[in-house]
XYZ file of C-alpha atoms in Angstrom:
334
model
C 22.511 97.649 119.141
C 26.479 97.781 118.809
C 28.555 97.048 121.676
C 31.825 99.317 121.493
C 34.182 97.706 123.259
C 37.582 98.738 124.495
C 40.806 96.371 124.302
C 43.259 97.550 127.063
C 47.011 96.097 126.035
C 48.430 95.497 122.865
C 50.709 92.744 123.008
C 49.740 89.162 122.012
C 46.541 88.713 124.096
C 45.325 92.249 122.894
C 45.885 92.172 119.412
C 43.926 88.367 119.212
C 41.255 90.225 121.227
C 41.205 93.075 118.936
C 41.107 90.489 116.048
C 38.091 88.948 117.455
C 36.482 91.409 118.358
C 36.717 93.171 114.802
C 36.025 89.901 112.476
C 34.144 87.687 114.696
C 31.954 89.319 116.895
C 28.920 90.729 114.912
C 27.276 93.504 117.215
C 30.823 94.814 118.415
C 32.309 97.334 117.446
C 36.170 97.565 118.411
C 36.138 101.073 119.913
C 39.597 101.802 121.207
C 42.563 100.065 121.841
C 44.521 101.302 124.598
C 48.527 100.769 125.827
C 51.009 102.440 127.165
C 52.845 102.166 124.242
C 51.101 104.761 121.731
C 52.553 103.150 118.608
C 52.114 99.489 119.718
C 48.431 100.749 120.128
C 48.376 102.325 117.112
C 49.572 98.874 115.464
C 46.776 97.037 116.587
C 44.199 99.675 115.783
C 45.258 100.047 112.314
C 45.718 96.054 111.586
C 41.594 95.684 113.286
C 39.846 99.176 111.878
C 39.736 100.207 115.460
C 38.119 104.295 116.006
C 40.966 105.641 117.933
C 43.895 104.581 120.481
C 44.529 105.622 124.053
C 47.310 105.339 127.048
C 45.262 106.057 129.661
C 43.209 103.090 130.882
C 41.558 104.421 133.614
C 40.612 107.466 131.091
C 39.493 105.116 128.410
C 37.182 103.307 130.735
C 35.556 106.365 131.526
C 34.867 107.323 128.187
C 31.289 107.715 126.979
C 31.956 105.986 123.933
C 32.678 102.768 125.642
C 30.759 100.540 126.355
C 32.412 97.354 127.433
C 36.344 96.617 128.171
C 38.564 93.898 128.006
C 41.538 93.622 130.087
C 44.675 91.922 128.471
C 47.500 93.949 130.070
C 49.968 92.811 132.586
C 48.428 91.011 135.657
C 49.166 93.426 138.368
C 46.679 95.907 136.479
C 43.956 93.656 136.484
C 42.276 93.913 139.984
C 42.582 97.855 139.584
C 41.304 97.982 136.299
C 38.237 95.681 137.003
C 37.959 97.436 139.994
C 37.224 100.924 137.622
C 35.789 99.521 134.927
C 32.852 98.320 138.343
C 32.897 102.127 139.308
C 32.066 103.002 136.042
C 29.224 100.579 135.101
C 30.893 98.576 132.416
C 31.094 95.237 131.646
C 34.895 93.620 131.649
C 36.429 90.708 130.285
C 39.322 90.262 132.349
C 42.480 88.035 131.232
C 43.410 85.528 133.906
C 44.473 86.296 136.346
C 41.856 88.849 138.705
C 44.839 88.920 140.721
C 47.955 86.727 142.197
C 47.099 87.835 145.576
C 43.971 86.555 147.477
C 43.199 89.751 149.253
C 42.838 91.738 145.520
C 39.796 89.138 144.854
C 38.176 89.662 147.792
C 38.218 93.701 147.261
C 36.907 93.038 143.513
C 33.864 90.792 144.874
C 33.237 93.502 147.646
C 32.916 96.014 144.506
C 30.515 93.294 142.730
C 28.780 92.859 145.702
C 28.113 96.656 146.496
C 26.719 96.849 142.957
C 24.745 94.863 143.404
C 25.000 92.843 140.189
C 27.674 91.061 138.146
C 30.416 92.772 135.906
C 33.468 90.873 135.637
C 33.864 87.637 133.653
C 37.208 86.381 133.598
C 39.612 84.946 131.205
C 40.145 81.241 132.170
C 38.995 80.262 128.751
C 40.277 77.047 128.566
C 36.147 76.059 129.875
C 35.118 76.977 126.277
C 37.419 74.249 125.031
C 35.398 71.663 123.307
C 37.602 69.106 124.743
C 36.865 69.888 128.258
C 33.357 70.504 127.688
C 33.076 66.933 126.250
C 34.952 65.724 129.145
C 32.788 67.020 131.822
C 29.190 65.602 129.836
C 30.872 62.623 130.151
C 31.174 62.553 134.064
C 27.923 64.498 134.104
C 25.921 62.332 131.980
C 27.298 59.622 134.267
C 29.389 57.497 131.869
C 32.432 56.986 133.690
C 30.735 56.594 137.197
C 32.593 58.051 140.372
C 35.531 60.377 139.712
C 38.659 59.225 141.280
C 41.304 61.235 139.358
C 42.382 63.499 137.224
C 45.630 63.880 135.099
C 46.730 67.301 133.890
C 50.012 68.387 132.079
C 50.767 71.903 131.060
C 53.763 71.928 128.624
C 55.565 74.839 126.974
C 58.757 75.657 124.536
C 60.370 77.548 126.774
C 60.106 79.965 129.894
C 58.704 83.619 128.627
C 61.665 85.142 130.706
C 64.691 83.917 131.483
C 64.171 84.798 135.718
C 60.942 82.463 135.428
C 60.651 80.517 139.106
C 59.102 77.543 139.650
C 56.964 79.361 141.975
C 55.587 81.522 139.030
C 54.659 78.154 136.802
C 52.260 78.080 139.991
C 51.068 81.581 139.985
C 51.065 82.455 136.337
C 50.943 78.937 134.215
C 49.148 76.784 136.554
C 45.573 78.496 137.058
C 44.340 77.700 133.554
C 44.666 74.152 135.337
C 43.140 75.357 138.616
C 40.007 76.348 137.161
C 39.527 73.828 134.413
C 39.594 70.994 137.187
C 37.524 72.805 139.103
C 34.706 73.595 136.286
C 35.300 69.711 135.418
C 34.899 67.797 138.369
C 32.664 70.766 140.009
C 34.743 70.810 143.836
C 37.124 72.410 145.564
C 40.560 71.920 146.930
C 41.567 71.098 150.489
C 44.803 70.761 149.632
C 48.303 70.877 147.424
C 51.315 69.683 147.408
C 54.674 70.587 144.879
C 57.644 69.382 143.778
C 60.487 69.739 140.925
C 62.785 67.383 139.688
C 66.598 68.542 139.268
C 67.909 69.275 135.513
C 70.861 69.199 134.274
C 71.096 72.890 133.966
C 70.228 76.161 135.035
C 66.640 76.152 132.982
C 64.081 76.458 135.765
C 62.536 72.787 136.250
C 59.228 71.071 135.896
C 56.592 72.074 138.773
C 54.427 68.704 140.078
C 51.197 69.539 141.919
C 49.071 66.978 143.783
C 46.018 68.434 144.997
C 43.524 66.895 146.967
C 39.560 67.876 146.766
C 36.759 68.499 148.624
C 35.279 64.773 147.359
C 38.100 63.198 147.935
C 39.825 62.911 144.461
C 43.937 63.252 143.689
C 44.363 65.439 140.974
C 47.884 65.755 139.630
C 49.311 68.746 137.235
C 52.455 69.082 135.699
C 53.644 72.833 134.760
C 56.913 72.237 132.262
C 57.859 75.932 131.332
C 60.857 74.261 129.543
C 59.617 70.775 127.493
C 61.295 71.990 124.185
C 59.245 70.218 121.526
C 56.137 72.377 121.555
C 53.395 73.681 123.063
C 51.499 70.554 124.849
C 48.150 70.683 127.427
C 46.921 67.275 127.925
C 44.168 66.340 130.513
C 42.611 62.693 132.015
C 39.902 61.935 133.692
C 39.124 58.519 135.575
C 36.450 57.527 136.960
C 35.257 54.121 138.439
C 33.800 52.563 135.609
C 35.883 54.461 132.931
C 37.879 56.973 131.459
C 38.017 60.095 128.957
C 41.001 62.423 127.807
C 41.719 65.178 125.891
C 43.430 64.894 121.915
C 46.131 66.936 120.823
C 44.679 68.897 117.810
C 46.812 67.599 114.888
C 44.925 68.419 110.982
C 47.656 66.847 109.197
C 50.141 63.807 109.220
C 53.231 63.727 107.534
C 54.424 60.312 106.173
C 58.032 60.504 104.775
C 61.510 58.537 105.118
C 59.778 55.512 107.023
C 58.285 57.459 109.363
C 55.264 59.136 110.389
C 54.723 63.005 111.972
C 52.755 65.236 113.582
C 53.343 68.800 114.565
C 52.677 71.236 117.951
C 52.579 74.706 117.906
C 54.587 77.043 119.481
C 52.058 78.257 121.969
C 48.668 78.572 123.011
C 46.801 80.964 120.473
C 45.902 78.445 117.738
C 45.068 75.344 120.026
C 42.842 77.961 121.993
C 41.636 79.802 119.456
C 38.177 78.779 118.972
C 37.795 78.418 122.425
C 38.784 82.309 123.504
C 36.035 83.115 120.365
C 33.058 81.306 122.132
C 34.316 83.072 125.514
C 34.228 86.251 124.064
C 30.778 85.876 122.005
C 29.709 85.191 125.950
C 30.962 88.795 126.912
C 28.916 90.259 124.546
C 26.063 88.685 125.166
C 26.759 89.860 128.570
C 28.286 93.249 127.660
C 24.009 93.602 125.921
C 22.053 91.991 128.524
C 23.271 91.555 131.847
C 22.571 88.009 132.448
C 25.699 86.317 133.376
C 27.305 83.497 131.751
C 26.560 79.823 132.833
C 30.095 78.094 131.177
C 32.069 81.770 132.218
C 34.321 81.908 135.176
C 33.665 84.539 137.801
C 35.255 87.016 140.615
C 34.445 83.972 143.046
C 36.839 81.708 140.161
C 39.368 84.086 140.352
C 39.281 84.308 143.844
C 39.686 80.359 144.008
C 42.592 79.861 141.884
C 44.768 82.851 143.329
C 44.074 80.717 147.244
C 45.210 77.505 145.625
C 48.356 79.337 143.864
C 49.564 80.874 147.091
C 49.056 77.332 148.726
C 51.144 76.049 146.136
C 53.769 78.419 146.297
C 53.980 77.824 150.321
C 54.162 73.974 149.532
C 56.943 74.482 147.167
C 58.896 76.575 149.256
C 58.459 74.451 152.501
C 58.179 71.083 150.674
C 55.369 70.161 152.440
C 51.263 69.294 152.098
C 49.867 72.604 152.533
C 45.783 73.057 153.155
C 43.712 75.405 151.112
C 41.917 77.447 153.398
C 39.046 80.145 151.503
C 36.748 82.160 152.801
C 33.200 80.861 152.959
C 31.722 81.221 149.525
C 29.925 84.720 149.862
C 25.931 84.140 149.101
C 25.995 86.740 145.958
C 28.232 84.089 144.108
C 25.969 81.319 144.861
């Protein structure tokens, strides 16, 4: 059976799931490729052998000739468009974030819920990472005893826009974070606190978050939107009776002039590469069967990372500790 799937936005997060979707994933079949841009659309289509373009997304999720969607257009769209793709029965990938507000979680669960069954998995792909994976067998297994901390640092070239906040490296850069420490350590936040250094111009500064969990563990994050030198996620865990972190992928060294080199990349699509492939061979597994996940994030996810943003952002803006303060976890996500 072939899963036609529909890719909805065709910038950079589109056209790499379009590329997947066409040369990695056997039993999917990439469908349609949809933007509100016909000829950016019709870029992408014609560079992955996709059957025909759109600019309606609420149209091409309705289409009988789809049969699963993936969401990689701007984040505002992607409560309303999980939210249809629900009404109509279909299966959704859906970039990170569900939503930067709270309340658009909620309404997606209460769609899940009515249905009575499962139908978004969303985007926080950095679980797929074998470096993470490894990281949590090793407090699972039991290796490093208690946790009692965990390091994080999120560091890009430069802000994507030049009217980037600090309190959108919170809502926008920080959840991959969120979620990863989450899926890691396997708690919850009670609460955050933020702060940014001053630089010596008008480049929006480094965000530092130190959250506290449900277990009692500090967990620090750095969000640099502005580090210069490359693209840079780092991660380390302590525990009481050791410690594991994360490499930075380097496949070559470069000796020369008495001196030795490695290189970053510029962003996130090659150190993440293999990692959004495994993700989205676990859509279509799901897209064909039903059966959720077990390493995939969920609606409930979603719903966890936009509370602890908006705590952030509060804590930033009033430079103080701020609780995180969810809903009880509804029974259907259990």
């Amino acid at each position: 059976m072939t899963i036609r799937i529909a890719v909805i936005g065709a910038g950079l997060m589109g056209a790499d799931h379009a590329k997947i979707v066409a040369e990695e994933l056997p039993g999917a079949t990439l469908q349609l490729v949809c933007d509100m841009d016909d000829q950016r659309a019709r870029r992408v289509a014609d560079a992955h052998g996709a059957v025909d373009i759109a600019t309606d997304p609420n149209a091409a999720i309705a289409r009988q000739d789809i049969d699963a969607v993936i969401i990689a257009s701007p984040d505002f769209t992607h409560a309303p468009l999980s939210l249809a793709c629900i009404a109509a029965g279909k299966r959704v990938l859906c970039e990170k974030p569900l939503s930067q507000a709270s309340a658009d979680c909620i309404a997606v669960m209460e769609a899940e819920r009515k249905a009575g069954t499962k139908f978004v998995q969303l985007g926080f792909m950095r679980r797929y990472d074998r470096s993470y994976q490894e990281m949590k067998r090793a407090l699972d297994d039991g290796h490093l005893g208690r946790a009692l901390m965990m390091h994080n640092f999120h560091r890009n070239v430069e802000t994507p826009a030049a009217d980037f906040t600090g309190a959108m490296a919170i809502t926008n850069s920080a959840p991959h974070e969120f979620d990863v420490v989450r899926y890691v350590l396997g708690t919850d936040y009670v609460a955050i606190s933020a702060f940014q250094p001053r630089r010596s111009d008008a480049r929006v500064a480094p965000v530092i978050m130190v959250l506290e969990t449900v277990d009692g563990q500090l967990v620090n994050i750095e969000i640099n939107n502005n580090a210069a030198y490359g693209y840079d996620v780092r991660a380390e865990l302590v525990g009481e009776r050791g410690a594991v972190a994360t490499n930075n992928v380097a496949y070559t060294r470069t000796e020369s002039a008495l001196s030795q080199s490695t290189s970053y990349d510029v962003d996130w699509r090659t150190r993440y590469y293999d990692a959004y492939r495994r993700q989205n061979r676990d859509f279509l597994r799901f897209a064909a069967t039903g059966e959720f996940p077990v390493t995939a994030s969920d609606c409930w996810d979603g719903y966890c990372a936009a509370v602890v943003a908006e705590a952030g952002v509060t804590a930033l803006k009033e430079a103080r500790r701020t609780s995180v303060q969810m809903i009880a976890k509804p029974e259907f996500y259990a």
